[in-house]
Amino acid sequence: RFMRLLLNMDAKEKALADYLNIQFCRIVPGDSDEDASVLDEIGKTAAKELHALLPAGEFIVAVAGGSTMARAAEHFSPELSQNREFIFVPTRGGLGESMSIQANSVSDRMAQLVGGENMALFVPDNLSEKAYASMKSEPSIKHTLSVMKKANCLLYSIGNAKVMMERRRMSHGLISSLEAHNAVGEAFGCYFNENGEIVYRLSRFGLQIEDIEKIPYAMAIAGGSTKAKAIKAFMKYAPHQTWLITDEGAANLILKGV
Ligand code: F6P
C-alpha cells in the first residue's frame, strides 16, 4: 500500500492497474497498431520505468522475444547499470521466428546497450521429445536453464494469438483448432482464451508461465488495440507485482471491458 502511494499514476493508469489487479501501469498516448512511433514511446517508457522499478543490486533478467521487445531494447542505456549489475538471459531458445526478434537477440542487445553479460540459449524450442531430453542434459544448456530459473527480473510482451499463429507458421489444422478454442493471446509459449484459460502449450524449453509468479520484478510491455483482449486475459497469470507499459490503444479498450 505504501509503495502504491509513491507510484505516480494518473487516474486512468490507476484504474487500469486496479482493473487488472497489478501494481503499476503506464499508458503512453496513441495506438501502436495505427502509428508505429508509439512503439518507440512504449520502449522509451519501459526503459525509464525499469530504472524506477529496480533497486540497486544484482539482477538476472529473463528477456522474451517479439517485435515489441526488440524495439524496446533499442531504448535501453547504461544509465540502468549505474548502481546495478546485470546478467541477461533469453526466456527461450527460439520458436522459428525471425532471428532479429528472437529472445536471444533481444537479450544480447540489452546486454550490449545496458552493459552486462548475456547468456545465449541456442536450442530450437520445438524439438521432439527425444531430442529435447538429450539437449536438456547438455552441461552448457543445463547451466543456462538454471540461471534462467534464478531470474529475479522478467521483461516480456504478450502477443495477439492470430498474429503469433501466422508468425510461427502453424498448420491450418492447429490454427483452426486454436480458433475453435477462441485463443486471443499468447505468452511464454501458451495460447489462452479470453478467460485466461490455456488452450494450447507450445514450448517446453525455457521459462514457463508457472515460473513467473515468483519473479519479484516483472514488466510486461505490450500495446495496440489488437492486443487488448490478449493483455486483459494474460493478466490473470501476472503476479500482483507486475508493471505494465502499454498504450491508449490497448488501455481504452480494456477499460471499456473488451
Ligand atoms: O515470440 C516471443 C513473444 O514474446 C511471444 O511470447 C509474444 O506473443 C510475442 O513475442 C509478442 O510479439 P510482438 O511484440 O511482435 O507482438
Coordinates of C-alpha atoms and ligand atoms in Angstrom, one line a residue:
R1 CA 0.0 0.0 0.0
F2 CA 2.8 2.4 1.0
M3 CA 4.5 1.7 -2.3
R4 CA 1.3 2.4 -4.2
L5 CA 1.3 5.9 -2.7
L6 CA 4.7 6.5 -4.0
L7 CA 3.9 5.3 -7.5
N8 CA 2.7 8.3 -9.6
M9 CA 0.0 7.1 -11.8
D10 CA -2.7 9.3 -13.3
A11 CA -6.4 8.3 -12.9
K12 CA -6.6 6.1 -16.0
E13 CA -3.4 4.3 -15.2
K14 CA -4.6 3.7 -11.6
A15 CA -7.9 2.4 -12.9
L16 CA -6.2 0.1 -15.3
A17 CA -3.8 -1.2 -12.6
D18 CA -6.8 -1.9 -10.3
Y19 CA -8.8 -3.5 -13.1
L20 CA -6.0 -5.8 -14.0
N21 CA -5.1 -6.3 -10.3
I22 CA -1.4 -5.4 -10.8
Q23 CA 0.8 -2.9 -9.1
F24 CA 1.5 -0.3 -11.7
C25 CA 0.5 0.7 -15.2
R26 CA 1.9 3.4 -17.5
I27 CA -0.2 4.3 -20.6
V28 CA 1.6 6.1 -23.4
P29 CA -0.6 8.2 -25.8
G30 CA -1.7 6.8 -29.1
D31 CA -2.2 3.3 -30.6
S32 CA 0.9 1.4 -31.7
D33 CA -1.3 -0.5 -34.2
E34 CA -2.0 2.7 -36.1
D35 CA 1.2 4.6 -35.5
A36 CA 4.5 2.7 -35.3
S37 CA 6.2 5.6 -33.5
V38 CA 4.0 4.8 -30.5
L39 CA 6.1 1.6 -30.1
D40 CA 9.2 3.7 -29.6
E41 CA 7.4 5.7 -26.9
I42 CA 6.4 2.4 -25.2
G43 CA 10.1 1.3 -25.4
K44 CA 11.4 4.6 -24.0
T45 CA 8.9 4.4 -21.2
A46 CA 9.7 0.8 -20.4
A47 CA 13.4 1.7 -20.1
K48 CA 12.6 4.7 -17.9
E49 CA 10.2 2.8 -15.6
L50 CA 12.5 -0.1 -15.3
H51 CA 15.0 2.3 -13.8
A52 CA 12.3 3.4 -11.3
L53 CA 11.3 -0.2 -10.5
L54 CA 14.6 -1.8 -9.8
P55 CA 16.5 -1.1 -6.6
A56 CA 20.3 -1.1 -6.6
G57 CA 21.8 -4.6 -6.8
E58 CA 22.4 -7.6 -9.0
F59 CA 19.9 -8.9 -11.5
I60 CA 19.3 -11.8 -13.7
V61 CA 16.9 -10.5 -16.2
A62 CA 14.9 -13.0 -18.3
V63 CA 14.1 -11.5 -21.6
A64 CA 11.4 -12.6 -24.0
G65 CA 11.3 -12.0 -27.8
G66 CA 9.0 -10.3 -30.2
S67 CA 8.9 -7.1 -32.1
T68 CA 7.8 -5.0 -29.1
M69 CA 10.7 -6.3 -27.0
A70 CA 13.2 -5.9 -29.9
R71 CA 12.1 -2.3 -30.4
A72 CA 12.1 -1.6 -26.6
A73 CA 15.7 -2.9 -26.3
E74 CA 16.9 -0.1 -28.6
H75 CA 15.9 2.4 -25.9
F76 CA 17.9 0.8 -23.1
S77 CA 21.0 2.5 -21.9
P78 CA 24.0 2.3 -19.5
E79 CA 22.0 4.5 -17.1
L80 CA 20.3 1.3 -15.9
S81 CA 23.6 -0.2 -14.8
Q82 CA 24.9 2.8 -12.8
N83 CA 24.2 1.0 -9.4
R84 CA 23.2 -2.4 -10.7
E85 CA 24.8 -5.4 -12.3
F86 CA 23.1 -7.5 -14.9
I87 CA 23.1 -10.9 -16.5
F88 CA 20.6 -11.1 -19.3
V89 CA 19.2 -14.5 -20.3
P90 CA 16.6 -15.3 -23.1
T91 CA 13.4 -16.9 -21.9
R92 CA 13.7 -19.5 -24.7
G93 CA 15.8 -20.7 -27.5
G94 CA 13.6 -19.9 -30.4
L95 CA 10.3 -20.8 -31.9
G96 CA 11.1 -20.5 -35.5
E97 CA 10.7 -16.7 -35.6
S98 CA 13.0 -14.4 -37.5
M99 CA 16.4 -14.0 -35.9
S100 CA 16.1 -10.3 -35.1
I101 CA 13.2 -10.6 -32.8
Q102 CA 14.1 -13.8 -31.0
A103 CA 14.6 -13.7 -27.3
N104 CA 18.3 -14.5 -27.8
S105 CA 18.8 -11.4 -30.0
V106 CA 16.8 -9.1 -27.7
S107 CA 18.7 -10.2 -24.5
D108 CA 22.0 -9.8 -26.4
R109 CA 21.1 -6.3 -27.5
M110 CA 20.0 -5.3 -24.0
A111 CA 23.3 -6.6 -22.6
Q112 CA 25.2 -4.6 -25.1
L113 CA 23.3 -1.4 -24.5
V114 CA 22.9 -1.6 -20.7
G115 CA 26.2 -3.3 -20.0
G116 CA 26.3 -6.8 -18.6
E117 CA 26.6 -10.4 -19.6
N118 CA 24.3 -12.2 -22.0
M119 CA 23.8 -15.9 -21.8
A120 CA 22.6 -17.3 -25.1
L121 CA 20.3 -20.3 -25.4
F122 CA 20.8 -21.8 -28.9
V123 CA 18.3 -24.5 -28.8
P124 CA 15.2 -24.6 -31.0
D125 CA 12.1 -24.7 -28.9
N126 CA 10.1 -27.1 -31.0
L127 CA 12.1 -30.3 -30.6
S128 CA 10.9 -33.9 -30.5
E129 CA 10.6 -35.5 -27.0
K130 CA 13.8 -37.4 -27.7
A131 CA 15.9 -34.5 -28.9
Y132 CA 14.6 -32.4 -26.0
A133 CA 15.6 -35.0 -23.4
S134 CA 19.1 -35.2 -24.6
M135 CA 19.6 -31.5 -25.1
K136 CA 18.4 -30.8 -21.6
S137 CA 21.2 -32.8 -20.1
E138 CA 23.9 -30.9 -22.1
P139 CA 26.0 -29.1 -19.5
S140 CA 26.1 -25.7 -21.2
I141 CA 22.4 -25.8 -21.8
K142 CA 21.7 -27.0 -18.3
H143 CA 23.7 -24.1 -16.9
T144 CA 21.8 -21.5 -18.9
L145 CA 18.5 -23.0 -17.9
S146 CA 19.5 -23.0 -14.3
V147 CA 20.5 -19.3 -14.5
M148 CA 17.1 -18.6 -16.2
K149 CA 15.3 -20.3 -13.4
K150 CA 17.1 -17.9 -10.9
A151 CA 15.9 -14.8 -12.7
N152 CA 14.8 -12.0 -10.4
C153 CA 13.6 -9.7 -13.1
L154 CA 11.4 -10.5 -16.2
L155 CA 10.8 -8.4 -19.3
Y156 CA 8.2 -9.8 -21.7
S157 CA 5.4 -9.0 -24.1
I158 CA 2.1 -10.5 -24.8
G159 CA 1.1 -11.3 -28.4
N160 CA -2.2 -11.4 -30.3
A161 CA -3.0 -15.1 -30.9
K162 CA -3.7 -14.8 -34.6
V163 CA -0.6 -12.8 -35.3
M164 CA 1.5 -15.4 -33.4
M165 CA 0.0 -18.4 -35.2
E166 CA 0.8 -16.9 -38.5
R167 CA 4.3 -15.7 -37.5
R168 CA 5.1 -19.3 -36.3
R169 CA 3.7 -20.8 -39.5
M170 CA 1.4 -23.1 -37.6
S171 CA -0.5 -25.7 -39.6
H172 CA -4.0 -25.0 -40.8
G173 CA -5.3 -27.7 -38.6
L174 CA -3.8 -26.3 -35.5
I175 CA -4.9 -22.8 -36.4
S176 CA -8.5 -24.0 -36.8
S177 CA -8.3 -25.8 -33.5
L178 CA -7.0 -22.7 -31.7
E179 CA -9.6 -20.6 -33.3
A180 CA -12.3 -23.0 -32.2
H181 CA -11.0 -22.7 -28.7
N182 CA -11.2 -18.9 -29.0
A183 CA -7.5 -18.2 -28.5
V184 CA -7.0 -14.5 -28.1
G185 CA -3.4 -14.2 -26.9
E186 CA 0.0 -15.8 -26.4
A187 CA 2.9 -15.5 -24.0
F188 CA 5.5 -18.0 -22.8
G189 CA 4.5 -20.4 -25.4
C190 CA 0.9 -20.6 -24.1
Y191 CA -2.1 -19.7 -26.1
F192 CA -5.0 -18.6 -23.9
N193 CA -8.7 -17.7 -24.4
E194 CA -10.5 -14.5 -23.1
N195 CA -10.9 -16.1 -19.7
G196 CA -7.2 -16.7 -19.5
E197 CA -7.5 -20.4 -19.8
I198 CA -4.6 -22.1 -21.6
V199 CA -5.9 -23.8 -24.7
Y200 CA -2.6 -24.8 -26.2
R201 CA 1.0 -25.0 -24.9
L202 CA 3.8 -24.8 -27.5
S203 CA 7.1 -24.9 -25.7
R204 CA 8.7 -26.8 -23.0
F205 CA 12.2 -25.4 -23.3
G206 CA 12.6 -22.2 -21.4
L207 CA 10.8 -20.1 -18.8
Q208 CA 7.3 -21.5 -18.2
I209 CA 4.2 -19.5 -17.4
E210 CA 4.2 -21.1 -13.9
D211 CA 7.7 -19.7 -13.2
I212 CA 6.7 -16.0 -13.4
E213 CA 4.8 -16.0 -10.2
K214 CA 7.9 -15.9 -8.1
I215 CA 9.9 -13.4 -10.0
P216 CA 9.9 -10.2 -7.9
Y217 CA 10.4 -7.6 -10.6
A218 CA 8.3 -8.2 -13.7
M219 CA 7.4 -5.9 -16.5
A220 CA 5.0 -6.6 -19.3
I221 CA 5.5 -4.4 -22.4
A222 CA 2.6 -4.6 -24.8
G223 CA 0.3 -2.1 -26.6
G224 CA -2.0 -1.7 -29.5
S225 CA -5.8 -2.2 -29.8
T226 CA -5.3 -5.6 -31.3
K227 CA -3.7 -6.8 -28.1
A228 CA -6.4 -5.5 -25.7
K229 CA -8.0 -8.9 -25.2
A230 CA -4.7 -10.7 -25.0
I231 CA -3.4 -8.3 -22.4
K232 CA -6.5 -8.5 -20.3
A233 CA -6.7 -12.3 -20.4
F234 CA -3.0 -12.8 -19.7
M235 CA -3.0 -10.5 -16.6
K236 CA -4.8 -13.3 -14.8
Y237 CA -1.4 -15.1 -14.7
A238 CA 0.6 -12.0 -13.9
P239 CA 1.5 -11.8 -10.3
H240 CA 0.5 -8.7 -8.4
Q241 CA 4.0 -7.1 -8.5
T242 CA 3.6 -6.8 -12.3
W243 CA 4.2 -3.4 -14.0
L244 CA 2.6 -3.0 -17.4
I245 CA 3.7 -0.5 -20.0
T246 CA 1.0 -0.1 -22.6
D247 CA -0.6 2.5 -24.9
E248 CA -4.1 4.1 -25.1
G249 CA -5.0 1.8 -28.0
A250 CA -5.0 -1.2 -25.6
A251 CA -5.8 0.6 -22.4
N252 CA -9.0 2.3 -23.6
L253 CA -10.4 -1.0 -24.9
I254 CA -9.6 -2.9 -21.7
L255 CA -11.2 -0.2 -19.6
K256 CA -14.3 -0.4 -21.8
G257 CA -14.4 -4.1 -21.0
V258 CA -13.5 -5.7 -24.3
Ligands
F6P1 O1 7.7 -14.9 -29.5 C1 8.0 -14.3 -28.4 C2 6.9 -13.4 -27.8 O2 7.3 -12.7 -26.7 C3 5.6 -14.1 -27.6 O3 5.5 -14.8 -26.4 C4 4.6 -13.0 -27.8 O4 3.3 -13.5 -28.1 C5 5.2 -12.2 -28.9 O5 6.6 -12.4 -28.8 C6 4.9 -10.8 -29.0 O6 5.4 -10.3 -30.2 P1 5.1 -8.8 -30.7 O7 5.7 -7.9 -29.8 O8 5.8 -8.8 -32.1 O9 3.6 -8.6 -30.8

